[in-house]
């Protein structure tokens, strides 16, 4: 079973990427993280049926297509989704790799109530893309700063780790179901 992870933060010391790494530790299967920082700006002129997508886009589409589930972990900027992450999702709208794919959304914020706008917007966008948003695997993590161990760049807070383990068990279960269904009936997907 394979999980592809996307971080909405490009920062080297990103708290969301630290949460992502900790969550991946609890996924029961192979995990990879996509580099979305190298993607060009989405341009529908490059996205037609006869167009050859830019190489980083083809790599992303192949990685999502090969995954049984996707984990998105992201900060919130100005009550919205980081542009780099929305850009990555825009490249995946028409190509179809997210259709019926189990997806979990986690947002982490340094603020006591932050991240809820981006979390809701990401879920809405993914549902519009016909992804299967696994609500039981989604989380909002407020006041994330003290929960991270800067020495390991992972979550150190035991309660948060336990919650991430629970979230990832739900995503693992959904990925298992999806992988079984895919074996019986391949998902629709346009060639990258
Ligand atoms: C331009 C900008 C806008 C931000 N807007 C929000 C916001 O609306 N809500 C929020 O919770 N945090 C906001 N933040 C704080 C980020 O959540 C914080 O910088 C966080 O550490 C970024 O995530 P990262 O550590 O994974 O890079 C903003 C930060 C910046 C730089």
mmCIF file of C-alpha atoms and ligand atoms in Angstrom:
data_model
loop_
_atom_site.group_PDB
_atom_site.id
_atom_site.type_symbol
_atom_site.label_atom_id
_atom_site.label_comp_id
_atom_site.label_asym_id
_atom_site.label_seq_id
_atom_site.Cartn_x
_atom_site.Cartn_y
_atom_site.Cartn_z
ATOM 1 C CA UNK A 1 0.000 0.000 0.000
ATOM 2 C CA UNK A 2 1.318 3.449 -0.917
ATOM 3 C CA UNK A 3 0.730 6.896 0.542
ATOM 4 C CA UNK A 4 1.750 10.129 -1.160
ATOM 5 C CA UNK A 5 2.160 13.186 1.071
ATOM 6 C CA UNK A 6 2.035 16.869 0.130
ATOM 7 C CA UNK A 7 3.197 19.661 2.413
ATOM 8 C CA UNK A 8 1.765 23.118 1.820
ATOM 9 C CA UNK A 9 4.857 24.740 3.335
ATOM 10 C CA UNK A 10 8.175 25.154 1.534
ATOM 11 C CA UNK A 11 9.975 26.303 4.706
ATOM 12 C CA UNK A 12 12.970 24.209 5.694
ATOM 13 C CA UNK A 13 11.885 24.216 9.364
ATOM 14 C CA UNK A 14 8.167 23.939 8.626
ATOM 15 C CA UNK A 15 5.995 22.829 11.525
ATOM 16 C CA UNK A 16 3.535 21.327 9.038
ATOM 17 C CA UNK A 17 6.277 19.267 7.412
ATOM 18 C CA UNK A 18 7.254 18.092 10.903
ATOM 19 C CA UNK A 19 3.636 17.020 11.498
ATOM 20 C CA UNK A 20 3.653 15.335 8.086
ATOM 21 C CA UNK A 21 6.792 13.321 8.943
ATOM 22 C CA UNK A 22 5.256 12.203 12.241
ATOM 23 C CA UNK A 23 1.997 11.222 10.557
ATOM 24 C CA UNK A 24 3.853 9.190 7.920
ATOM 25 C CA UNK A 25 5.496 7.183 10.694
ATOM 26 C CA UNK A 26 2.006 5.841 11.504
ATOM 27 C CA UNK A 27 0.929 4.900 7.971
ATOM 28 C CA UNK A 28 0.977 1.151 7.492
ATOM 29 C CA UNK A 29 2.658 1.039 4.089
ATOM 30 C CA UNK A 30 5.164 2.763 1.808
ATOM 31 C CA UNK A 31 5.266 6.560 1.913
ATOM 32 C CA UNK A 32 6.680 9.269 -0.339
ATOM 33 C CA UNK A 33 6.549 13.042 -0.215
ATOM 34 C CA UNK A 34 6.039 15.051 -3.397
ATOM 35 C CA UNK A 35 8.058 18.181 -4.151
ATOM 36 C CA UNK A 36 5.405 20.702 -5.168
ATOM 37 C CA UNK A 37 7.737 23.706 -5.030
ATOM 38 C CA UNK A 38 9.131 22.942 -8.495
ATOM 39 C CA UNK A 39 5.759 22.979 -10.244
ATOM 40 C CA UNK A 40 5.162 25.760 -12.777
ATOM 41 C CA UNK A 41 2.169 28.024 -12.306
ATOM 42 C CA UNK A 42 -0.989 26.277 -13.458
ATOM 43 C CA UNK A 43 -1.900 27.270 -16.995
ATOM 44 C CA UNK A 44 -4.881 25.616 -18.729
ATOM 45 C CA UNK A 45 -3.119 26.163 -22.065
ATOM 46 C CA UNK A 46 -0.595 23.521 -20.952
ATOM 47 C CA UNK A 47 -3.302 21.191 -19.643
ATOM 48 C CA UNK A 48 -5.358 20.200 -22.698
ATOM 49 C CA UNK A 49 -5.977 16.638 -23.853
ATOM 50 C CA UNK A 50 -3.261 16.959 -26.506
ATOM 51 C CA UNK A 51 -0.800 18.937 -24.387
ATOM 52 C CA UNK A 52 2.373 17.431 -22.978
ATOM 53 C CA UNK A 53 2.480 18.533 -19.355
ATOM 54 C CA UNK A 54 5.641 20.111 -17.932
ATOM 55 C CA UNK A 55 7.947 17.431 -16.502
ATOM 56 C CA UNK A 56 7.343 18.253 -12.793
ATOM 57 C CA UNK A 57 3.587 18.027 -13.438
ATOM 58 C CA UNK A 58 3.959 14.616 -15.065
ATOM 59 C CA UNK A 59 6.002 13.460 -12.049
ATOM 60 C CA UNK A 60 3.343 14.680 -9.614
ATOM 61 C CA UNK A 61 0.507 13.098 -11.572
ATOM 62 C CA UNK A 62 2.342 9.779 -11.768
ATOM 63 C CA UNK A 63 3.032 9.855 -8.027
ATOM 64 C CA UNK A 64 -0.592 10.609 -7.150
ATOM 65 C CA UNK A 65 -1.802 8.029 -9.639
ATOM 66 C CA UNK A 66 0.425 5.348 -8.113
ATOM 67 C CA UNK A 67 -0.676 6.133 -4.541
ATOM 68 C CA UNK A 68 -3.545 4.395 -2.757
ATOM 69 C CA UNK A 69 -4.109 7.478 -0.590
ATOM 70 C CA UNK A 70 -2.922 11.068 -0.259
ATOM 71 C CA UNK A 71 -2.090 13.055 2.862
ATOM 72 C CA UNK A 72 -2.134 16.858 2.678
ATOM 73 C CA UNK A 73 -0.577 18.783 5.568
ATOM 74 C CA UNK A 74 -0.619 22.541 5.298
ATOM 75 C CA UNK A 75 -0.404 25.893 7.026
ATOM 76 C CA UNK A 76 -2.959 28.625 6.448
ATOM 77 C CA UNK A 77 -1.958 31.917 4.873
ATOM 78 C CA UNK A 78 -4.304 34.925 5.137
ATOM 79 C CA UNK A 79 -7.246 32.623 5.962
ATOM 80 C CA UNK A 80 -6.558 30.611 2.826
ATOM 81 C CA UNK A 81 -4.670 27.730 1.239
ATOM 82 C CA UNK A 82 -0.994 28.444 0.435
ATOM 83 C CA UNK A 83 -0.652 29.311 -3.259
ATOM 84 C CA UNK A 84 1.924 26.596 -3.854
ATOM 85 C CA UNK A 85 -0.502 23.913 -2.633
ATOM 86 C CA UNK A 86 -3.534 25.250 -4.507
ATOM 87 C CA UNK A 87 -1.327 25.374 -7.609
ATOM 88 C CA UNK A 88 -0.463 21.687 -7.176
ATOM 89 C CA UNK A 89 -4.122 20.755 -6.742
ATOM 90 C CA UNK A 90 -5.101 22.797 -9.812
ATOM 91 C CA UNK A 91 -2.710 20.663 -11.907
ATOM 92 C CA UNK A 92 -4.549 17.563 -10.632
ATOM 93 C CA UNK A 93 -8.141 18.694 -11.288
ATOM 94 C CA UNK A 94 -8.600 17.573 -14.883
ATOM 95 C CA UNK A 95 -6.060 14.759 -15.043
ATOM 96 C CA UNK A 96 -8.159 12.595 -12.743
ATOM 97 C CA UNK A 97 -5.610 10.968 -10.422
ATOM 98 C CA UNK A 98 -7.519 12.150 -7.340
ATOM 99 C CA UNK A 99 -10.859 10.712 -8.406
ATOM 100 C CA UNK A 100 -12.147 8.408 -5.628
ATOM 101 C CA UNK A 101 -8.711 8.614 -3.959
ATOM 102 C CA UNK A 102 -8.820 8.624 -0.129
ATOM 103 C CA UNK A 103 -7.370 11.912 1.100
ATOM 104 C CA UNK A 104 -6.723 13.292 4.581
ATOM 105 C CA UNK A 105 -6.210 16.980 5.325
ATOM 106 C CA UNK A 106 -4.254 18.187 8.340
ATOM 107 C CA UNK A 107 -3.609 21.844 9.076
ATOM 108 C CA UNK A 108 -1.247 23.064 11.777
ATOM 109 C CA UNK A 109 -1.050 26.640 13.024
ATOM 110 C CA UNK A 110 0.948 28.508 15.663
ATOM 111 C CA UNK A 111 -2.294 30.213 16.731
ATOM 112 C CA UNK A 112 -4.913 28.831 19.153
ATOM 113 C CA UNK A 113 -7.658 28.824 16.522
ATOM 114 C CA UNK A 114 -5.674 29.012 13.248
ATOM 115 C CA UNK A 115 -5.869 26.726 10.252
ATOM 116 C CA UNK A 116 -9.621 26.131 10.145
ATOM 117 C CA UNK A 117 -10.204 28.220 7.016
ATOM 118 C CA UNK A 118 -7.489 26.449 5.006
ATOM 119 C CA UNK A 119 -8.631 23.064 6.307
ATOM 120 C CA UNK A 120 -12.226 23.677 5.171
ATOM 121 C CA UNK A 121 -11.116 25.116 1.815
ATOM 122 C CA UNK A 122 -8.829 22.160 1.106
ATOM 123 C CA UNK A 123 -11.586 19.671 1.883
ATOM 124 C CA UNK A 124 -13.989 21.569 -0.370
ATOM 125 C CA UNK A 125 -11.502 21.692 -3.271
ATOM 126 C CA UNK A 126 -10.676 17.996 -2.894
ATOM 127 C CA UNK A 127 -14.368 17.046 -2.794
ATOM 128 C CA UNK A 128 -14.903 19.106 -5.953
ATOM 129 C CA UNK A 129 -12.089 17.019 -7.477
ATOM 130 C CA UNK A 130 -14.104 13.889 -6.519
ATOM 131 C CA UNK A 131 -11.455 12.777 -4.059
ATOM 132 C CA UNK A 132 -12.771 10.783 -1.114
ATOM 133 C CA UNK A 133 -12.064 13.036 1.861
ATOM 134 C CA UNK A 134 -11.692 10.781 4.907
ATOM 135 C CA UNK A 135 -13.162 12.978 7.623
ATOM 136 C CA UNK A 136 -12.027 10.682 10.440
ATOM 137 C CA UNK A 137 -8.440 11.124 9.250
ATOM 138 C CA UNK A 138 -8.542 14.941 9.038
ATOM 139 C CA UNK A 139 -7.204 17.113 11.831
ATOM 140 C CA UNK A 140 -6.708 20.756 12.818
ATOM 141 C CA UNK A 141 -3.691 21.185 15.094
ATOM 142 C CA UNK A 142 -3.666 24.582 16.831
ATOM 143 C CA UNK A 143 -0.784 26.101 18.822
ATOM 144 C CA UNK A 144 1.594 23.685 17.128
ATOM 145 C CA UNK A 145 4.905 25.353 18.074
ATOM 146 C CA UNK A 146 5.587 23.667 21.445
ATOM 147 C CA UNK A 147 4.362 20.321 20.103
ATOM 148 C CA UNK A 148 7.384 20.031 17.765
ATOM 149 C CA UNK A 149 10.832 18.803 18.805
ATOM 150 C CA UNK A 150 13.328 20.986 16.899
ATOM 151 C CA UNK A 151 16.027 18.349 17.384
ATOM 152 C CA UNK A 152 14.113 15.722 15.408
ATOM 153 C CA UNK A 153 11.771 17.947 13.349
ATOM 154 C CA UNK A 154 8.900 15.744 14.432
ATOM 155 C CA UNK A 155 5.991 15.976 16.865
ATOM 156 C CA UNK A 156 7.065 15.312 20.453
ATOM 157 C CA UNK A 157 3.711 15.799 22.233
ATOM 158 C CA UNK A 158 2.345 12.392 23.221
ATOM 159 C CA UNK A 159 -1.349 13.320 22.917
ATOM 160 C CA UNK A 160 -0.814 14.740 19.434
ATOM 161 C CA UNK A 161 1.161 11.665 18.418
ATOM 162 C CA UNK A 162 -1.644 9.417 19.652
ATOM 163 C CA UNK A 163 -4.168 11.465 17.691
ATOM 164 C CA UNK A 164 -2.021 11.292 14.539
ATOM 165 C CA UNK A 165 -1.771 7.530 14.984
ATOM 166 C CA UNK A 166 -5.579 7.328 15.105
ATOM 167 C CA UNK A 167 -5.933 9.584 12.072
ATOM 168 C CA UNK A 168 -3.465 7.518 10.068
ATOM 169 C CA UNK A 169 -5.182 4.274 11.045
ATOM 170 C CA UNK A 170 -8.344 5.649 9.420
ATOM 171 C CA UNK A 171 -6.385 6.643 6.307
ATOM 172 C CA UNK A 172 -4.646 3.248 6.174
ATOM 173 C CA UNK A 173 -8.054 1.528 6.336
ATOM 174 C CA UNK A 174 -9.427 3.719 3.544
ATOM 175 C CA UNK A 175 -6.320 3.109 1.427
ATOM 176 C CA UNK A 176 -6.685 -0.639 1.916
ATOM 177 C CA UNK A 177 -10.297 -0.513 0.761
ATOM 178 C CA UNK A 178 -9.347 1.665 -2.223
ATOM 179 C CA UNK A 179 -6.455 -0.605 -3.189
ATOM 180 C CA UNK A 180 -8.767 -3.615 -3.133
ATOM 181 C CA UNK A 181 -11.364 -1.813 -5.239
ATOM 182 C CA UNK A 182 -8.684 -0.654 -7.704
ATOM 183 C CA UNK A 183 -7.515 -4.207 -8.200
ATOM 184 C CA UNK A 184 -11.062 -5.120 -9.209
ATOM 185 C CA UNK A 185 -11.823 -1.943 -11.215
ATOM 186 C CA UNK A 186 -9.001 0.427 -12.284
ATOM 187 C CA UNK A 187 -9.630 4.105 -11.465
ATOM 188 C CA UNK A 188 -10.213 6.476 -14.389
ATOM 189 C CA UNK A 189 -7.036 8.430 -15.096
ATOM 190 C CA UNK A 190 -5.805 10.399 -18.065
ATOM 191 C CA UNK A 191 -2.272 9.561 -19.175
ATOM 192 C CA UNK A 192 0.125 12.103 -17.655
HETATM 193 C C1 LIG B 1 1.815 35.817 5.086
HETATM 194 C C2 LIG B 1 1.376 34.941 6.235
HETATM 195 C C3 LIG B 1 0.034 34.816 6.512
HETATM 196 C C4 LIG B 1 -0.390 33.980 7.555
HETATM 197 N N1 LIG B 1 -1.732 33.822 7.786
HETATM 198 C C5 LIG B 1 -2.143 32.918 8.718
HETATM 199 C C6 LIG B 1 -3.525 32.637 8.896
HETATM 200 O O1 LIG B 1 -4.390 33.197 8.249
HETATM 201 N N2 LIG B 1 -3.877 31.698 9.807
HETATM 202 C C7 LIG B 1 -2.930 31.026 10.549
HETATM 203 O O2 LIG B 1 -3.302 30.162 11.333
HETATM 204 N N3 LIG B 1 -1.615 31.292 10.411
HETATM 205 C C8 LIG B 1 -1.205 32.223 9.528
HETATM 206 N N4 LIG B 1 0.131 32.481 9.359
HETATM 207 C C9 LIG B 1 1.089 31.836 10.237
HETATM 208 C C10 LIG B 1 1.521 30.505 9.723
HETATM 209 O O3 LIG B 1 0.569 29.545 10.115
HETATM 210 C C11 LIG B 1 2.886 30.196 10.328
HETATM 211 O O4 LIG B 1 3.861 31.027 9.742
HETATM 212 C C12 LIG B 1 3.243 28.750 10.188
HETATM 213 O O5 LIG B 1 4.386 28.489 10.959
HETATM 214 C C13 LIG B 1 3.544 28.369 8.791
HETATM 215 O O6 LIG B 1 3.607 26.960 8.709
HETATM 216 P P1 LIG B 1 4.980 26.165 8.613
HETATM 217 O O7 LIG B 1 5.662 26.268 9.946
HETATM 218 O O8 LIG B 1 4.558 24.785 8.298
HETATM 219 O O9 LIG B 1 5.812 26.801 7.539
HETATM 220 C C14 LIG B 1 0.567 33.309 8.341
HETATM 221 C C15 LIG B 1 1.936 33.470 8.050
HETATM 222 C C16 LIG B 1 2.329 34.273 7.013
HETATM 223 C C17 LIG B 1 3.815 34.397 6.719
#
